[in-house]
Coordinates of C-alpha atoms in Angstrom, one line a residue:
X1 CA -0.1 -0.2 0.2
X2 CA 1.2 3.4 -0.8
X3 CA 1.0 5.4 2.3
X4 CA 2.5 8.7 0.9
X5 CA -0.7 9.0 -1.1
X6 CA -2.8 8.2 1.1
X7 CA -1.0 10.9 3.3
X8 CA -1.2 13.7 0.9
X9 CA -5.0 12.3 0.5
X10 CA -5.6 13.4 3.9
X11 CA -3.4 16.8 3.7
X12 CA -5.5 17.6 0.6
X13 CA -8.8 17.1 2.4
X14 CA -7.8 18.9 5.2
X15 CA -6.8 21.9 3.6
X16 CA -10.0 22.3 1.6
X17 CA -11.4 21.9 5.1
X18 CA -10.2 24.6 6.3
X19 CA -10.1 27.3 3.8
X20 CA -13.2 30.4 3.9
X21 CA -16.7 29.9 3.1
X22 CA -16.8 31.8 0.2
X23 CA -19.8 33.9 0.1
X24 CA -22.9 33.4 -1.8
X25 CA -23.7 36.2 -4.1
X26 CA -26.7 36.6 -4.3
X27 CA -28.9 37.4 -7.2
X28 CA -32.2 40.1 -7.5
X29 CA -34.4 39.0 -8.0
X30 CA -35.9 42.5 -8.8
X31 CA -34.8 45.9 -10.9
X32 CA -35.6 49.0 -11.4
X33 CA -38.4 49.7 -13.9
X34 CA -36.6 48.8 -17.5
X35 CA -37.9 49.9 -20.9
X36 CA -35.8 48.0 -22.5
X37 CA -36.8 44.7 -21.5
X38 CA -39.9 45.4 -19.1
X39 CA -40.0 41.7 -16.3
X40 CA -42.1 40.8 -13.5
X41 CA -40.6 42.1 -10.2
X42 CA -39.0 45.4 -11.9
X43 CA -39.9 48.2 -9.7
X44 CA -39.4 52.2 -9.1
X45 CA -40.2 54.9 -6.8
X46 CA -41.0 58.1 -8.0
X47 CA -41.3 60.9 -5.5
X48 CA -44.3 64.2 -6.2
X49 CA -43.1 68.1 -6.3
X50 CA -45.3 71.4 -7.9
X51 CA -44.5 74.5 -7.1
X52 CA -44.7 77.6 -9.3
X53 CA -43.3 78.2 -12.5
X54 CA -41.5 81.3 -11.6
X55 CA -40.0 79.2 -8.2
X56 CA -38.5 76.0 -7.6
X57 CA -40.5 73.0 -7.1
X58 CA -40.2 71.1 -3.5
X59 CA -41.0 67.9 -2.6
X60 CA -44.7 67.5 -1.1
X61 CA -43.9 64.0 1.1
X62 CA -45.5 62.0 -1.4
X63 CA -44.0 58.9 -2.7
X64 CA -45.3 56.0 -4.6
X65 CA -44.4 53.4 -6.1
X66 CA -44.5 51.4 -9.8
X67 CA -43.7 47.8 -10.1
X68 CA -44.5 45.1 -13.5
X69 CA -46.8 42.4 -12.2
X70 CA -48.5 40.3 -13.9
X71 CA -52.4 39.2 -14.5
X72 CA -53.1 36.2 -16.3
X73 CA -51.0 36.0 -19.3
X74 CA -50.5 40.4 -19.3
X75 CA -47.6 42.2 -18.2
X76 CA -49.4 44.9 -15.8
X77 CA -48.0 48.4 -14.2
X78 CA -49.0 48.9 -11.1
X79 CA -48.9 52.4 -9.0
X80 CA -49.6 52.5 -5.2
X81 CA -48.7 55.1 -2.4
X82 CA -46.0 54.0 -0.2
X83 CA -47.2 53.9 4.0
X84 CA -45.7 57.2 4.4
X85 CA -47.6 59.6 2.0
X86 CA -50.1 61.6 3.1
X87 CA -53.0 60.0 0.4
X88 CA -52.1 56.5 0.8
X89 CA -54.4 54.4 1.1
X90 CA -54.2 50.7 2.1
X91 CA -56.6 48.7 -0.5
X92 CA -56.2 51.1 -3.2
X93 CA -54.2 51.0 -6.0
X94 CA -54.0 51.5 -9.7
X95 CA -53.3 48.8 -12.3
X96 CA -53.2 48.8 -16.1
X97 CA -51.7 46.6 -19.1
X98 CA -48.8 47.6 -20.9
X99 CA -47.9 45.6 -24.0
X100 CA -44.2 45.1 -25.1
X101 CA -43.8 45.5 -28.8
X102 CA -40.0 45.6 -28.8
X103 CA -39.6 48.3 -30.3
X104 CA -42.1 50.2 -28.1
X105 CA -44.4 50.2 -25.3
X106 CA -48.1 50.0 -26.0
X107 CA -50.3 51.5 -23.1
X108 CA -54.1 51.0 -23.7
X109 CA -55.9 52.4 -20.6
X110 CA -53.2 54.9 -19.4
X111 CA -55.9 57.2 -18.1
X112 CA -55.8 56.6 -14.4
X113 CA -52.4 56.7 -13.7
X114 CA -50.7 59.5 -12.1
X115 CA -48.0 59.1 -14.6
X116 CA -49.5 58.8 -18.0
X117 CA -52.8 60.0 -17.5
X118 CA -52.3 62.9 -20.3
X119 CA -50.6 61.4 -22.7
X120 CA -52.5 61.2 -25.6
X121 CA -51.5 58.4 -28.1
X122 CA -51.0 54.8 -26.3
X123 CA -47.5 54.2 -28.1
X124 CA -44.0 55.2 -25.8
X125 CA -41.4 54.7 -28.1
X126 CA -37.9 53.0 -26.2
X127 CA -35.6 54.8 -28.0
X128 CA -36.6 57.0 -30.7
X129 CA -35.2 59.5 -33.2
X130 CA -35.6 63.1 -31.6
X131 CA -36.8 65.6 -34.3
X132 CA -36.1 68.3 -31.9
X133 CA -33.7 69.7 -29.5
X134 CA -35.4 71.5 -26.4
X135 CA -34.3 73.8 -24.1
X136 CA -36.5 74.6 -20.9
X137 CA -38.1 78.5 -20.7
X138 CA -39.4 78.5 -16.9
X139 CA -41.6 75.1 -16.6
X140 CA -42.5 75.1 -20.5
X141 CA -40.0 73.0 -22.8
X142 CA -39.7 74.8 -26.1
X143 CA -38.1 73.9 -29.3
X144 CA -34.5 76.0 -29.3
X145 CA -36.0 78.2 -31.7
X146 CA -38.5 79.5 -29.1
X147 CA -41.7 77.2 -30.6
X148 CA -43.9 75.3 -28.6
X149 CA -43.0 71.8 -27.7
X150 CA -46.8 70.2 -28.3
X151 CA -48.6 67.4 -30.0
X152 CA -46.9 64.1 -29.7
X153 CA -43.6 65.8 -30.6
X154 CA -40.2 63.7 -29.5
X155 CA -37.0 65.5 -28.0
X156 CA -34.0 65.6 -26.6
X157 CA -33.1 67.6 -24.1
X158 CA -29.7 67.6 -22.1
X159 CA -30.5 68.8 -19.3
X160 CA -33.9 68.9 -17.1
X161 CA -33.8 71.5 -13.8
X162 CA -36.9 71.8 -12.0
X163 CA -35.7 72.8 -9.0
X164 CA -36.1 69.1 -6.6
X165 CA -33.7 67.7 -8.6
X166 CA -31.8 67.7 -12.2
X167 CA -31.9 65.2 -14.6
X168 CA -29.6 64.5 -18.3
X169 CA -29.4 63.4 -21.7
X170 CA -33.6 62.3 -21.9
X171 CA -35.9 62.1 -24.7
X172 CA -39.3 63.4 -23.9
X173 CA -42.5 63.5 -25.4
X174 CA -45.6 66.0 -25.6
X175 CA -49.0 66.1 -24.7
X176 CA -51.2 66.6 -27.4
X177 CA -53.2 69.4 -27.9
X178 CA -56.8 68.8 -27.4
X179 CA -56.0 68.2 -23.6
X180 CA -55.6 71.2 -23.4
X181 CA -52.6 70.5 -20.7
X182 CA -49.2 71.4 -21.0
X183 CA -47.0 68.0 -20.1
X184 CA -44.4 66.0 -20.6
X185 CA -43.1 62.3 -20.1
X186 CA -38.9 62.8 -19.9
X187 CA -37.7 58.9 -19.5
X188 CA -34.6 57.0 -21.3
X189 CA -34.6 53.0 -23.1
X190 CA -34.6 52.5 -18.9
X191 CA -37.7 53.7 -17.6
X192 CA -39.5 57.2 -16.6
X193 CA -37.5 60.1 -15.3
X194 CA -39.8 62.5 -14.8
X195 CA -43.7 62.9 -15.7
X196 CA -45.4 66.4 -15.0
X197 CA -47.9 68.8 -16.6
X198 CA -48.7 72.0 -16.0
X199 CA -51.9 74.0 -14.3
X200 CA -52.8 77.6 -15.7
X201 CA -52.3 80.2 -13.2
X202 CA -54.9 82.7 -12.9
X203 CA -53.8 85.3 -10.9
X204 CA -50.6 83.6 -10.0
X205 CA -48.2 81.8 -12.0
X206 CA -49.1 78.4 -13.8
X207 CA -48.2 75.9 -10.9
X208 CA -46.3 72.5 -12.4
X209 CA -46.9 69.2 -11.0
X210 CA -45.3 66.1 -12.0
X211 CA -43.5 62.9 -10.5
X212 CA -39.6 62.3 -10.6
X213 CA -38.0 58.8 -10.0
X214 CA -35.5 58.5 -7.0
X215 CA -32.4 57.2 -7.5

């Protein structure tokens, strides 16, 4: 019997058993919502802000979860306020179907949504070619030449500062004119960044109200 081989084998077992345990890296079961690759379990959180157009906006303290769930064979966006929000209700949430069509998302029944209610078109292109470069004047967005930004146009905005938070390099779509409302969705392929609308002022400056994604 070759005792030297047996001894070496025994030593190898001892060394292996003495090695420290290697921690197992857990793959996250959910991530932030990614428009380019929607999956059940993704979720993002948004903060409500408001203010007058001639002043910096402020956070109201309300926060809302947006998550991707499954109902039957459909992917669904669910919006629900967090427990810390003034408008929180334990059993109240909003659900609406989102259909991933590859190059774009379809959101057919979005009118009960806090984020998409003003968006007249049901199609949200993930990575569209911007038709115009945009600038911000007060809380309104406009073409670089000063023309109004309305009517489902798609623009590029290098920098959006709304007083509470700054976002960079956004694709923006505008509200359709028949809503008689100035409103904008600002997003990237990876998800919605800012959604806001502007209420006309009768005496005071117009008021900006919207949601910005928490990073």
